[in-house]
Amino acid sequence: MSEAQFYTFLTGGLGLLTALMTLVAWHLWRMREDTRAGRISALGGVSHELRINLQRMVSELSQVAANPDVGPDVLLPIRHPQLDGVNASLINANRNGIAVIGVTYQELEARKLSLRAQLAQGNAPGNVLDDAMDAAINGIAALYFWEVHHGALPAEIGRVRSWDVRDWMKAHGFKADAFPGMHLRDEVVERLRMYGLELTPKPLTHTAWEYYNMSYDRHAERNARAEQRGARQAGKAEDAAQDDKPHGLFGFRKKPAAGPVPGSEEADLAAAAPEAPAYTPAPPPRPLEPEGLDLSREAVGNAPKAPA
């Protein structure tokens, strides 16, 4: 084999190997994408399945509440094959959320069986119907956690606007007046808040009437002492009495000296401070008397000099 043939064979082999590796990588990528699409579809099917079951249960409970004499055939059994398929497979999913949905289905089935038995016996639904409505509210809350927040815990979600929850229920057809005697959307919001989800705005603790009529204890304020207020009122009364006195010459009177208001903290501090001694000017220095001093021209040094 010549050198040219060897290089041709090596180049062809490397090209074929590159094409084979590209084909394998593309095949693995397609398998990964198909698995991802199947996982998303399965989890979306779980959400859709729970939503359909809840909507049907809310409709059935509304019929029972409107007409308690209906038969047990109104309440259809609950089936969840999509959830069973997700539990049977080994797909990557939030198993905590899946477990919550499974427990929600168990509660819905138990409440519906109890209500069916109550209607089959010809008794009034009563508290059994209330328990079924409460289970439906729990189911809507579980559906919100699963569909909107992918089954996350309330502590991991953060703050959520309550109007966003109401808009989500409105978009899925959960009417506010579905259950008689209650507001369904408000009940779901309060149930989410009870589960630990931080919803804004927070509920009011006082009504407007209670807030503006709250009693104020004026003695609870440390600086609002009764004796200070009394002294201030006395000072105001004295000023008013001074204003009522007749004025001096030509209708003018001497302007009162500026000082602290009687009864105020400044007046108390001024009264407690020691009085400063009166200022007495020092006597002027006495002039020196010329007694005993030699003031002659020779002694002073002003004598004329002798000519040189």
PDB file of C-alpha atoms in Angstrom:
ATOM      1  CA  MET A   1       0.000   0.000   0.000  1.00  0.00           C
ATOM      2  CA  SER A   2       1.429   3.259  -1.064  1.00  0.00           C
ATOM      3  CA  GLU A   3       1.567   6.313   1.125  1.00  0.00           C
ATOM      4  CA  ALA A   4      -1.154   8.067  -0.900  1.00  0.00           C
ATOM      5  CA  GLN A   5      -3.513   5.100  -0.499  1.00  0.00           C
ATOM      6  CA  PHE A   6      -2.812   4.982   3.231  1.00  0.00           C
ATOM      7  CA  TYR A   7      -3.706   8.657   3.689  1.00  0.00           C
ATOM      8  CA  THR A   8      -6.829   8.184   1.568  1.00  0.00           C
ATOM      9  CA  PHE A   9      -7.927   5.255   3.706  1.00  0.00           C
ATOM     10  CA  LEU A  10      -7.222   7.169   6.918  1.00  0.00           C
ATOM     11  CA  THR A  11      -9.161  10.225   5.752  1.00  0.00           C
ATOM     12  CA  GLY A  12     -12.156   8.127   4.676  1.00  0.00           C
ATOM     13  CA  GLY A  13     -12.187   6.227   7.981  1.00  0.00           C
ATOM     14  CA  LEU A  14     -12.072   9.407  10.034  1.00  0.00           C
ATOM     15  CA  GLY A  15     -14.906  10.905   7.986  1.00  0.00           C
ATOM     16  CA  LEU A  16     -17.014   7.797   8.399  1.00  0.00           C
ATOM     17  CA  LEU A  17     -16.331   7.766  12.136  1.00  0.00           C
ATOM     18  CA  THR A  18     -17.322  11.446  12.406  1.00  0.00           C
ATOM     19  CA  ALA A  19     -20.582  10.813  10.565  1.00  0.00           C
ATOM     20  CA  LEU A  20     -21.332   7.811  12.780  1.00  0.00           C
ATOM     21  CA  MET A  21     -20.684   9.789  15.985  1.00  0.00           C
ATOM     22  CA  THR A  22     -22.881  12.618  14.694  1.00  0.00           C
ATOM     23  CA  LEU A  23     -25.688  10.161  13.970  1.00  0.00           C
ATOM     24  CA  VAL A  24     -25.417   8.626  17.447  1.00  0.00           C
ATOM     25  CA  ALA A  25     -25.406  12.052  19.126  1.00  0.00           C
ATOM     26  CA  TRP A  26     -28.445  13.171  17.130  1.00  0.00           C
ATOM     27  CA  HIS A  27     -30.254   9.940  18.043  1.00  0.00           C
ATOM     28  CA  LEU A  28     -29.492  10.400  21.752  1.00  0.00           C
ATOM     29  CA  TRP A  29     -30.639  14.016  21.569  1.00  0.00           C
ATOM     30  CA  ARG A  30     -33.923  12.955  19.974  1.00  0.00           C
ATOM     31  CA  MET A  31     -34.439  10.319  22.665  1.00  0.00           C
ATOM     32  CA  ARG A  32     -33.797  12.918  25.369  1.00  0.00           C
ATOM     33  CA  GLU A  33     -36.207  15.385  23.789  1.00  0.00           C
ATOM     34  CA  ASP A  34     -38.876  12.700  23.409  1.00  0.00           C
ATOM     35  CA  THR A  35     -38.450  11.723  27.051  1.00  0.00           C
ATOM     36  CA  ARG A  36     -38.664  15.349  28.123  1.00  0.00           C
ATOM     37  CA  ALA A  37     -41.767  15.946  26.006  1.00  0.00           C
ATOM     38  CA  GLY A  38     -43.372  12.783  27.395  1.00  0.00           C
ATOM     39  CA  ARG A  39     -42.603  13.847  30.964  1.00  0.00           C
ATOM     40  CA  ILE A  40     -44.090  17.302  30.398  1.00  0.00           C
ATOM     41  CA  SER A  41     -47.153  15.778  28.753  1.00  0.00           C
ATOM     42  CA  ALA A  42     -47.621  13.277  31.598  1.00  0.00           C
ATOM     43  CA  LEU A  43     -47.358  15.930  34.300  1.00  0.00           C
ATOM     44  CA  GLY A  44     -49.659  18.222  32.348  1.00  0.00           C
ATOM     45  CA  GLY A  45     -52.077  15.311  32.052  1.00  0.00           C
ATOM     46  CA  VAL A  46     -52.060  14.913  35.842  1.00  0.00           C
ATOM     47  CA  SER A  47     -52.960  18.591  36.216  1.00  0.00           C
ATOM     48  CA  HIS A  48     -55.659  18.407  33.550  1.00  0.00           C
ATOM     49  CA  GLU A  49     -57.098  15.227  35.062  1.00  0.00           C
ATOM     50  CA  LEU A  50     -57.326  16.728  38.564  1.00  0.00           C
ATOM     51  CA  ARG A  51     -58.883  19.915  37.207  1.00  0.00           C
ATOM     52  CA  ILE A  52     -61.584  17.983  35.313  1.00  0.00           C
ATOM     53  CA  ASN A  53     -62.382  15.866  38.376  1.00  0.00           C
ATOM     54  CA  LEU A  54     -62.637  18.943  40.594  1.00  0.00           C
ATOM     55  CA  GLN A  55     -64.844  20.825  38.149  1.00  0.00           C
ATOM     56  CA  ARG A  56     -67.144  17.842  37.894  1.00  0.00           C
ATOM     57  CA  MET A  57     -67.263  17.408  41.678  1.00  0.00           C
ATOM     58  CA  VAL A  58     -68.046  21.102  42.206  1.00  0.00           C
ATOM     59  CA  SER A  59     -70.885  20.818  39.689  1.00  0.00           C
ATOM     60  CA  GLU A  60     -72.236  17.681  41.395  1.00  0.00           C
ATOM     61  CA  LEU A  61     -72.108  19.237  44.849  1.00  0.00           C
ATOM     62  CA  SER A  62     -73.878  22.323  43.522  1.00  0.00           C
ATOM     63  CA  GLN A  63     -76.709  20.113  42.259  1.00  0.00           C
ATOM     64  CA  VAL A  64     -76.958  18.316  45.611  1.00  0.00           C
ATOM     65  CA  ALA A  65     -76.986  21.619  47.503  1.00  0.00           C
ATOM     66  CA  ALA A  66     -79.672  23.057  45.211  1.00  0.00           C
ATOM     67  CA  ASN A  67     -81.830  19.890  45.357  1.00  0.00           C
ATOM     68  CA  PRO A  68     -81.186  17.636  48.391  1.00  0.00           C
ATOM     69  CA  ASP A  69     -83.707  15.072  47.103  1.00  0.00           C
ATOM     70  CA  VAL A  70     -81.526  13.933  44.205  1.00  0.00           C
ATOM     71  CA  GLY A  71     -80.323  10.332  44.075  1.00  0.00           C
ATOM     72  CA  PRO A  72     -76.806   9.037  44.550  1.00  0.00           C
ATOM     73  CA  ASP A  73     -76.414   8.559  40.797  1.00  0.00           C
ATOM     74  CA  VAL A  74     -75.568  12.238  40.494  1.00  0.00           C
ATOM     75  CA  LEU A  75     -72.186  11.577  42.107  1.00  0.00           C
ATOM     76  CA  LEU A  76     -69.953   9.755  39.637  1.00  0.00           C
ATOM     77  CA  PRO A  77     -66.897   7.774  40.789  1.00  0.00           C
ATOM     78  CA  ILE A  78     -63.483   9.376  40.511  1.00  0.00           C
ATOM     79  CA  ARG A  79     -60.890   7.864  38.187  1.00  0.00           C
ATOM     80  CA  HIS A  80     -57.292   9.026  37.721  1.00  0.00           C
ATOM     81  CA  PRO A  81     -55.420   6.830  35.204  1.00  0.00           C
ATOM     82  CA  GLN A  82     -52.949   9.586  34.379  1.00  0.00           C
ATOM     83  CA  LEU A  83     -51.783   9.801  37.976  1.00  0.00           C
ATOM     84  CA  ASP A  84     -51.542   6.027  38.172  1.00  0.00           C
ATOM     85  CA  GLY A  85     -49.358   5.992  35.057  1.00  0.00           C
ATOM     86  CA  VAL A  86     -47.022   8.633  36.485  1.00  0.00           C
ATOM     87  CA  ASN A  87     -46.724   6.682  39.735  1.00  0.00           C
ATOM     88  CA  ALA A  88     -45.958   3.482  37.806  1.00  0.00           C
ATOM     89  CA  SER A  89     -43.282   5.084  35.620  1.00  0.00           C
ATOM     90  CA  LEU A  90     -39.849   6.291  36.664  1.00  0.00           C
ATOM     91  CA  ILE A  91     -40.030   9.764  35.173  1.00  0.00           C
ATOM     92  CA  ASN A  92     -38.278  12.681  36.823  1.00  0.00           C
ATOM     93  CA  ALA A  93     -41.034  14.534  38.682  1.00  0.00           C
ATOM     94  CA  ASN A  94     -41.730  16.253  41.983  1.00  0.00           C
ATOM     95  CA  ARG A  95     -42.747  13.255  44.058  1.00  0.00           C
ATOM     96  CA  ASN A  96     -43.876  15.434  46.945  1.00  0.00           C
ATOM     97  CA  GLY A  97     -46.432  17.118  44.709  1.00  0.00           C
ATOM     98  CA  ILE A  98     -47.496  13.761  43.285  1.00  0.00           C
ATOM     99  CA  ALA A  99     -48.045  12.473  46.837  1.00  0.00           C
ATOM    100  CA  VAL A 100     -50.164  15.521  47.703  1.00  0.00           C
ATOM    101  CA  ILE A 101     -52.342  14.918  44.636  1.00  0.00           C
ATOM    102  CA  GLY A 102     -52.730  11.256  45.611  1.00  0.00           C
ATOM    103  CA  VAL A 103     -53.858  12.199  49.130  1.00  0.00           C
ATOM    104  CA  THR A 104     -56.252  14.767  47.630  1.00  0.00           C
ATOM    105  CA  TYR A 105     -57.839  12.061  45.466  1.00  0.00           C
ATOM    106  CA  GLN A 106     -58.252   9.828  48.511  1.00  0.00           C
ATOM    107  CA  GLU A 107     -60.049  12.584  50.400  1.00  0.00           C
ATOM    108  CA  LEU A 108     -62.309  13.375  47.438  1.00  0.00           C
ATOM    109  CA  GLU A 109     -63.232   9.727  46.974  1.00  0.00           C
ATOM    110  CA  ALA A 110     -63.952   9.225  50.682  1.00  0.00           C
ATOM    111  CA  ARG A 111     -66.185  12.311  50.909  1.00  0.00           C
ATOM    112  CA  LYS A 112     -68.028  11.394  47.737  1.00  0.00           C
ATOM    113  CA  LEU A 113     -68.659   7.822  48.963  1.00  0.00           C
ATOM    114  CA  SER A 114     -70.019   9.164  52.265  1.00  0.00           C
ATOM    115  CA  LEU A 115     -72.316  11.559  50.432  1.00  0.00           C
ATOM    116  CA  ARG A 116     -73.507   8.798  48.097  1.00  0.00           C
ATOM    117  CA  ALA A 117     -74.359   6.614  51.084  1.00  0.00           C
ATOM    118  CA  GLN A 118     -76.208   9.500  52.740  1.00  0.00           C
ATOM    119  CA  LEU A 119     -78.282  10.148  49.617  1.00  0.00           C
ATOM    120  CA  ALA A 120     -78.944   6.423  49.087  1.00  0.00           C
ATOM    121  CA  GLN A 121     -80.471   6.214  52.559  1.00  0.00           C
ATOM    122  CA  GLY A 122     -82.765   9.126  51.796  1.00  0.00           C
ATOM    123  CA  ASN A 123     -81.298  11.349  54.518  1.00  0.00           C
ATOM    124  CA  ALA A 124     -80.529  15.026  54.280  1.00  0.00           C
ATOM    125  CA  PRO A 125     -76.923  15.699  53.235  1.00  0.00           C
ATOM    126  CA  GLY A 126     -76.243  18.058  56.147  1.00  0.00           C
ATOM    127  CA  ASN A 127     -72.694  17.969  57.463  1.00  0.00           C
ATOM    128  CA  VAL A 128     -71.648  15.323  54.940  1.00  0.00           C
ATOM    129  CA  LEU A 129     -72.235  17.814  52.135  1.00  0.00           C
ATOM    130  CA  ASP A 130     -70.228  20.448  54.017  1.00  0.00           C
ATOM    131  CA  ASP A 131     -67.338  18.002  54.382  1.00  0.00           C
ATOM    132  CA  ALA A 132     -67.467  17.258  50.657  1.00  0.00           C
ATOM    133  CA  MET A 133     -67.363  20.998  49.870  1.00  0.00           C
ATOM    134  CA  ASP A 134     -64.391  21.385  52.200  1.00  0.00           C
ATOM    135  CA  ALA A 135     -62.611  18.531  50.387  1.00  0.00           C
ATOM    136  CA  ALA A 136     -63.289  20.235  47.041  1.00  0.00           C
ATOM    137  CA  ILE A 137     -61.739  23.466  48.375  1.00  0.00           C
ATOM    138  CA  ASN A 138     -58.676  21.509  49.485  1.00  0.00           C
ATOM    139  CA  GLY A 139     -58.493  19.938  46.037  1.00  0.00           C
ATOM    140  CA  ILE A 140     -58.540  23.334  44.301  1.00  0.00           C
ATOM    141  CA  ALA A 141     -55.745  24.538  46.593  1.00  0.00           C
ATOM    142  CA  ALA A 142     -53.681  21.422  45.785  1.00  0.00           C
ATOM    143  CA  LEU A 143     -54.323  21.964  42.069  1.00  0.00           C
ATOM    144  CA  TYR A 144     -53.072  25.562  42.374  1.00  0.00           C
ATOM    145  CA  PHE A 145     -49.826  24.444  44.030  1.00  0.00           C
ATOM    146  CA  TRP A 146     -49.284  21.773  41.387  1.00  0.00           C
ATOM    147  CA  GLU A 147     -50.239  23.668  38.252  1.00  0.00           C
ATOM    148  CA  VAL A 148     -48.885  27.147  39.007  1.00  0.00           C
ATOM    149  CA  HIS A 149     -45.901  26.416  41.281  1.00  0.00           C
ATOM    150  CA  HIS A 150     -45.090  22.845  40.108  1.00  0.00           C
ATOM    151  CA  GLY A 151     -45.806  21.317  43.509  1.00  0.00           C
ATOM    152  CA  ALA A 152     -43.424  23.548  45.477  1.00  0.00           C
ATOM    153  CA  LEU A 153     -43.797  24.021  49.212  1.00  0.00           C
ATOM    154  CA  PRO A 154     -45.492  27.238  50.439  1.00  0.00           C
ATOM    155  CA  ALA A 155     -42.256  28.382  52.104  1.00  0.00           C
ATOM    156  CA  GLU A 156     -40.415  28.137  48.753  1.00  0.00           C
ATOM    157  CA  ILE A 157     -42.916  30.178  46.752  1.00  0.00           C
ATOM    158  CA  GLY A 158     -42.732  33.634  48.322  1.00  0.00           C
ATOM    159  CA  ARG A 159     -45.339  36.354  48.088  1.00  0.00           C
ATOM    160  CA  VAL A 160     -48.324  35.917  45.788  1.00  0.00           C
ATOM    161  CA  ARG A 161     -51.091  38.394  44.999  1.00  0.00           C
ATOM    162  CA  SER A 162     -54.499  37.082  46.008  1.00  0.00           C
ATOM    163  CA  TRP A 163     -55.990  38.547  42.844  1.00  0.00           C
ATOM    164  CA  ASP A 164     -53.698  36.323  40.782  1.00  0.00           C
ATOM    165  CA  VAL A 165     -55.202  33.293  42.532  1.00  0.00           C
ATOM    166  CA  ARG A 166     -58.709  34.566  41.837  1.00  0.00           C
ATOM    167  CA  ASP A 167     -57.863  35.204  38.183  1.00  0.00           C
ATOM    168  CA  TRP A 168     -56.471  31.679  37.902  1.00  0.00           C
ATOM    169  CA  MET A 169     -59.707  30.194  39.281  1.00  0.00           C
ATOM    170  CA  LYS A 170     -61.760  32.406  37.010  1.00  0.00           C
ATOM    171  CA  ALA A 171     -59.764  31.250  33.970  1.00  0.00           C
ATOM    172  CA  HIS A 172     -60.435  27.585  34.892  1.00  0.00           C
ATOM    173  CA  GLY A 173     -64.166  28.063  35.353  1.00  0.00           C
ATOM    174  CA  PHE A 174     -64.420  27.894  39.150  1.00  0.00           C
ATOM    175  CA  LYS A 175     -67.347  30.212  39.791  1.00  0.00           C
ATOM    176  CA  ALA A 176     -67.468  32.274  42.965  1.00  0.00           C
ATOM    177  CA  ASP A 177     -71.107  31.314  43.668  1.00  0.00           C
ATOM    178  CA  ALA A 178     -70.738  27.607  42.891  1.00  0.00           C
ATOM    179  CA  PHE A 179     -71.517  26.649  46.499  1.00  0.00           C
ATOM    180  CA  PRO A 180     -74.503  28.291  48.203  1.00  0.00           C
ATOM    181  CA  GLY A 181     -73.744  30.382  51.230  1.00  0.00           C
ATOM    182  CA  MET A 182     -70.041  30.899  50.506  1.00  0.00           C
ATOM    183  CA  HIS A 183     -67.682  32.651  48.132  1.00  0.00           C
ATOM    184  CA  LEU A 184     -65.636  29.861  46.577  1.00  0.00           C
ATOM    185  CA  ARG A 185     -62.687  31.998  45.465  1.00  0.00           C
ATOM    186  CA  ASP A 186     -62.362  33.685  48.840  1.00  0.00           C
ATOM    187  CA  GLU A 187     -62.508  30.303  50.552  1.00  0.00           C
ATOM    188  CA  VAL A 188     -59.683  28.976  48.375  1.00  0.00           C
ATOM    189  CA  VAL A 189     -57.580  32.066  49.081  1.00  0.00           C
ATOM    190  CA  GLU A 190     -58.063  31.652  52.823  1.00  0.00           C
ATOM    191  CA  ARG A 191     -57.248  27.957  52.563  1.00  0.00           C
ATOM    192  CA  LEU A 192     -53.983  28.740  50.778  1.00  0.00           C
ATOM    193  CA  ARG A 193     -53.155  31.287  53.471  1.00  0.00           C
ATOM    194  CA  MET A 194     -53.899  28.659  56.118  1.00  0.00           C
ATOM    195  CA  TYR A 195     -51.468  26.269  54.394  1.00  0.00           C
ATOM    196  CA  GLY A 196     -48.689  28.842  54.813  1.00  0.00           C
ATOM    197  CA  LEU A 197     -48.698  30.667  51.472  1.00  0.00           C
ATOM    198  CA  GLU A 198     -47.958  34.383  51.891  1.00  0.00           C
ATOM    199  CA  LEU A 199     -50.743  36.191  50.063  1.00  0.00           C
ATOM    200  CA  THR A 200     -50.976  39.947  49.669  1.00  0.00           C
ATOM    201  CA  PRO A 201     -52.691  42.112  50.679  1.00  0.00           C
ATOM    202  CA  LYS A 202     -52.953  40.758  54.196  1.00  0.00           C
ATOM    203  CA  PRO A 203     -56.413  40.563  55.796  1.00  0.00           C
ATOM    204  CA  LEU A 204     -57.507  43.615  57.784  1.00  0.00           C
ATOM    205  CA  THR A 205     -57.411  43.319  61.575  1.00  0.00           C
ATOM    206  CA  HIS A 206     -59.843  46.215  62.190  1.00  0.00           C
ATOM    207  CA  THR A 207     -62.708  47.695  60.268  1.00  0.00           C
ATOM    208  CA  ALA A 208     -62.672  51.400  59.479  1.00  0.00           C
ATOM    209  CA  TRP A 209     -65.202  52.078  62.252  1.00  0.00           C
ATOM    210  CA  GLU A 210     -63.142  50.154  64.827  1.00  0.00           C
ATOM    211  CA  TYR A 211     -59.879  51.803  63.774  1.00  0.00           C
ATOM    212  CA  TYR A 212     -61.167  55.379  64.000  1.00  0.00           C
ATOM    213  CA  ASN A 213     -62.953  54.702  67.288  1.00  0.00           C
ATOM    214  CA  MET A 214     -60.018  53.155  69.114  1.00  0.00           C
ATOM    215  CA  SER A 215     -59.681  54.647  72.625  1.00  0.00           C
ATOM    216  CA  TYR A 216     -56.523  56.646  73.315  1.00  0.00           C
ATOM    217  CA  ASP A 217     -55.020  56.577  76.802  1.00  0.00           C
ATOM    218  CA  ARG A 218     -53.554  60.032  77.373  1.00  0.00           C
ATOM    219  CA  HIS A 219     -51.967  58.916  80.661  1.00  0.00           C
ATOM    220  CA  ALA A 220     -49.900  56.316  78.817  1.00  0.00           C
ATOM    221  CA  GLU A 221     -47.690  59.035  77.320  1.00  0.00           C
ATOM    222  CA  ARG A 222     -44.797  59.767  79.647  1.00  0.00           C
ATOM    223  CA  ASN A 223     -44.260  63.371  78.588  1.00  0.00           C
ATOM    224  CA  ALA A 224     -47.920  64.363  78.839  1.00  0.00           C
ATOM    225  CA  ARG A 225     -48.041  65.055  82.558  1.00  0.00           C
ATOM    226  CA  ALA A 226     -51.124  66.599  84.082  1.00  0.00           C
ATOM    227  CA  GLU A 227     -49.206  69.239  86.045  1.00  0.00           C
ATOM    228  CA  GLN A 228     -47.482  70.522  82.910  1.00  0.00           C
ATOM    229  CA  ARG A 229     -50.758  70.840  81.076  1.00  0.00           C
ATOM    230  CA  GLY A 230     -52.257  72.641  84.061  1.00  0.00           C
ATOM    231  CA  ALA A 231     -49.340  75.064  84.254  1.00  0.00           C
ATOM    232  CA  ARG A 232     -49.582  75.818  80.553  1.00  0.00           C
ATOM    233  CA  GLN A 233     -53.280  76.490  80.855  1.00  0.00           C
ATOM    234  CA  ALA A 234     -52.592  78.814  83.823  1.00  0.00           C
ATOM    235  CA  GLY A 235     -49.978  80.695  81.800  1.00  0.00           C
ATOM    236  CA  LYS A 236     -52.437  81.135  78.927  1.00  0.00           C
ATOM    237  CA  ALA A 237     -55.062  82.441  81.346  1.00  0.00           C
ATOM    238  CA  GLU A 238     -52.563  84.966  82.790  1.00  0.00           C
ATOM    239  CA  ASP A 239     -51.677  86.197  79.310  1.00  0.00           C
ATOM    240  CA  ALA A 240     -55.351  86.630  78.534  1.00  0.00           C
ATOM    241  CA  ALA A 241     -55.776  88.619  81.765  1.00  0.00           C
ATOM    242  CA  GLN A 242     -52.852  90.881  80.825  1.00  0.00           C
ATOM    243  CA  ASP A 243     -54.473  91.533  77.460  1.00  0.00           C
ATOM    244  CA  ASP A 244     -57.685  92.666  79.208  1.00  0.00           C
ATOM    245  CA  LYS A 245     -55.885  95.326  81.345  1.00  0.00           C
ATOM    246  CA  PRO A 246     -55.996  99.007  80.156  1.00  0.00           C
ATOM    247  CA  HIS A 247     -53.065 100.104  78.056  1.00  0.00           C
ATOM    248  CA  GLY A 248     -50.533 102.764  79.025  1.00  0.00           C
ATOM    249  CA  LEU A 249     -49.786 106.121  77.517  1.00  0.00           C
ATOM    250  CA  PHE A 250     -51.186 106.727  74.013  1.00  0.00           C
ATOM    251  CA  GLY A 251     -52.747 103.267  74.014  1.00  0.00           C
ATOM    252  CA  PHE A 252     -49.402 101.461  74.090  1.00  0.00           C
ATOM    253  CA  ARG A 253     -48.088  99.204  76.789  1.00  0.00           C
ATOM    254  CA  LYS A 254     -44.679  97.816  77.480  1.00  0.00           C
ATOM    255  CA  LYS A 255     -43.853  94.639  75.609  1.00  0.00           C
ATOM    256  CA  PRO A 256     -43.489  91.705  78.007  1.00  0.00           C
ATOM    257  CA  ALA A 257     -39.992  90.386  78.416  1.00  0.00           C
ATOM    258  CA  ALA A 258     -39.231  87.256  76.457  1.00  0.00           C
ATOM    259  CA  GLY A 259     -38.783  84.218  78.664  1.00  0.00           C
ATOM    260  CA  PRO A 260     -39.807  80.637  79.134  1.00  0.00           C
ATOM    261  CA  VAL A 261     -43.489  79.792  79.289  1.00  0.00           C
ATOM    262  CA  PRO A 262     -44.590  79.178  82.893  1.00  0.00           C
ATOM    263  CA  GLY A 263     -45.023  75.482  83.556  1.00  0.00           C
ATOM    264  CA  SER A 264     -42.826  74.341  80.659  1.00  0.00           C
ATOM    265  CA  GLU A 265     -39.639  72.345  80.922  1.00  0.00           C
ATOM    266  CA  GLU A 266     -37.531  75.478  80.265  1.00  0.00           C
ATOM    267  CA  ALA A 267     -39.171  77.250  83.186  1.00  0.00           C
ATOM    268  CA  ASP A 268     -38.581  74.228  85.456  1.00  0.00           C
ATOM    269  CA  LEU A 269     -34.896  74.107  84.475  1.00  0.00           C
ATOM    270  CA  ALA A 270     -34.499  77.851  85.000  1.00  0.00           C
ATOM    271  CA  ALA A 271     -36.068  77.605  88.456  1.00  0.00           C
ATOM    272  CA  ALA A 272     -33.855  74.678  89.443  1.00  0.00           C
ATOM    273  CA  ALA A 273     -30.606  76.342  88.264  1.00  0.00           C
ATOM    274  CA  PRO A 274     -28.593  78.307  90.922  1.00  0.00           C
ATOM    275  CA  GLU A 275     -28.703  82.075  90.665  1.00  0.00           C
ATOM    276  CA  ALA A 276     -25.593  83.718  89.242  1.00  0.00           C
ATOM    277  CA  PRO A 277     -23.910  86.398  91.456  1.00  0.00           C
ATOM    278  CA  ALA A 278     -24.446  90.029  90.547  1.00  0.00           C
ATOM    279  CA  TYR A 279     -21.766  91.609  88.385  1.00  0.00           C
ATOM    280  CA  THR A 280     -19.672  94.266  90.167  1.00  0.00           C
ATOM    281  CA  PRO A 281     -17.183  96.283  88.056  1.00  0.00           C
ATOM    282  CA  ALA A 282     -13.589  96.352  89.314  1.00  0.00           C
ATOM    283  CA  PRO A 283     -12.207  99.738  90.627  1.00  0.00           C
ATOM    284  CA  PRO A 284      -9.887 101.668  88.248  1.00  0.00           C
ATOM    285  CA  PRO A 285      -6.137 101.424  88.957  1.00  0.00           C
ATOM    286  CA  ARG A 286      -4.696 104.145  91.176  1.00  0.00           C
ATOM    287  CA  PRO A 287      -2.162 106.568  89.492  1.00  0.00           C
ATOM    288  CA  LEU A 288       1.410 106.495  90.753  1.00  0.00           C
ATOM    289  CA  GLU A 289       2.394 109.502  92.861  1.00  0.00           C
ATOM    290  CA  PRO A 290       5.678 111.203  91.926  1.00  0.00           C
ATOM    291  CA  GLU A 291       6.918 111.307  95.517  1.00  0.00           C
ATOM    292  CA  GLY A 292      10.478 110.080  95.987  1.00  0.00           C
ATOM    293  CA  LEU A 293      11.195 110.002  92.261  1.00  0.00           C
ATOM    294  CA  ASP A 294      14.017 112.002  90.603  1.00  0.00           C
ATOM    295  CA  LEU A 295      12.518 113.544  87.518  1.00  0.00           C
ATOM    296  CA  SER A 296      15.443 115.898  86.661  1.00  0.00           C
ATOM    297  CA  ARG A 297      16.799 116.088  83.148  1.00  0.00           C
ATOM    298  CA  GLU A 298      20.052 114.427  84.144  1.00  0.00           C
ATOM    299  CA  ALA A 299      18.265 111.484  85.754  1.00  0.00           C
ATOM    300  CA  VAL A 300      15.840 111.078  82.907  1.00  0.00           C
ATOM    301  CA  GLY A 301      18.550 111.333  80.299  1.00  0.00           C
ATOM    302  CA  ASN A 302      17.277 114.345  78.448  1.00  0.00           C
ATOM    303  CA  ALA A 303      20.258 116.606  79.364  1.00  0.00           C
ATOM    304  CA  PRO A 304      21.975 118.284  76.394  1.00  0.00           C
ATOM    305  CA  LYS A 305      25.226 116.683  75.279  1.00  0.00           C
ATOM    306  CA  ALA A 306      28.547 118.611  75.546  1.00  0.00           C
ATOM    307  CA  PRO A 307      30.044 119.704  72.246  1.00  0.00           C
ATOM    308  CA  ALA A 308      32.936 117.533  71.083  1.00  0.00           C
TER     309      ALA A 308
END
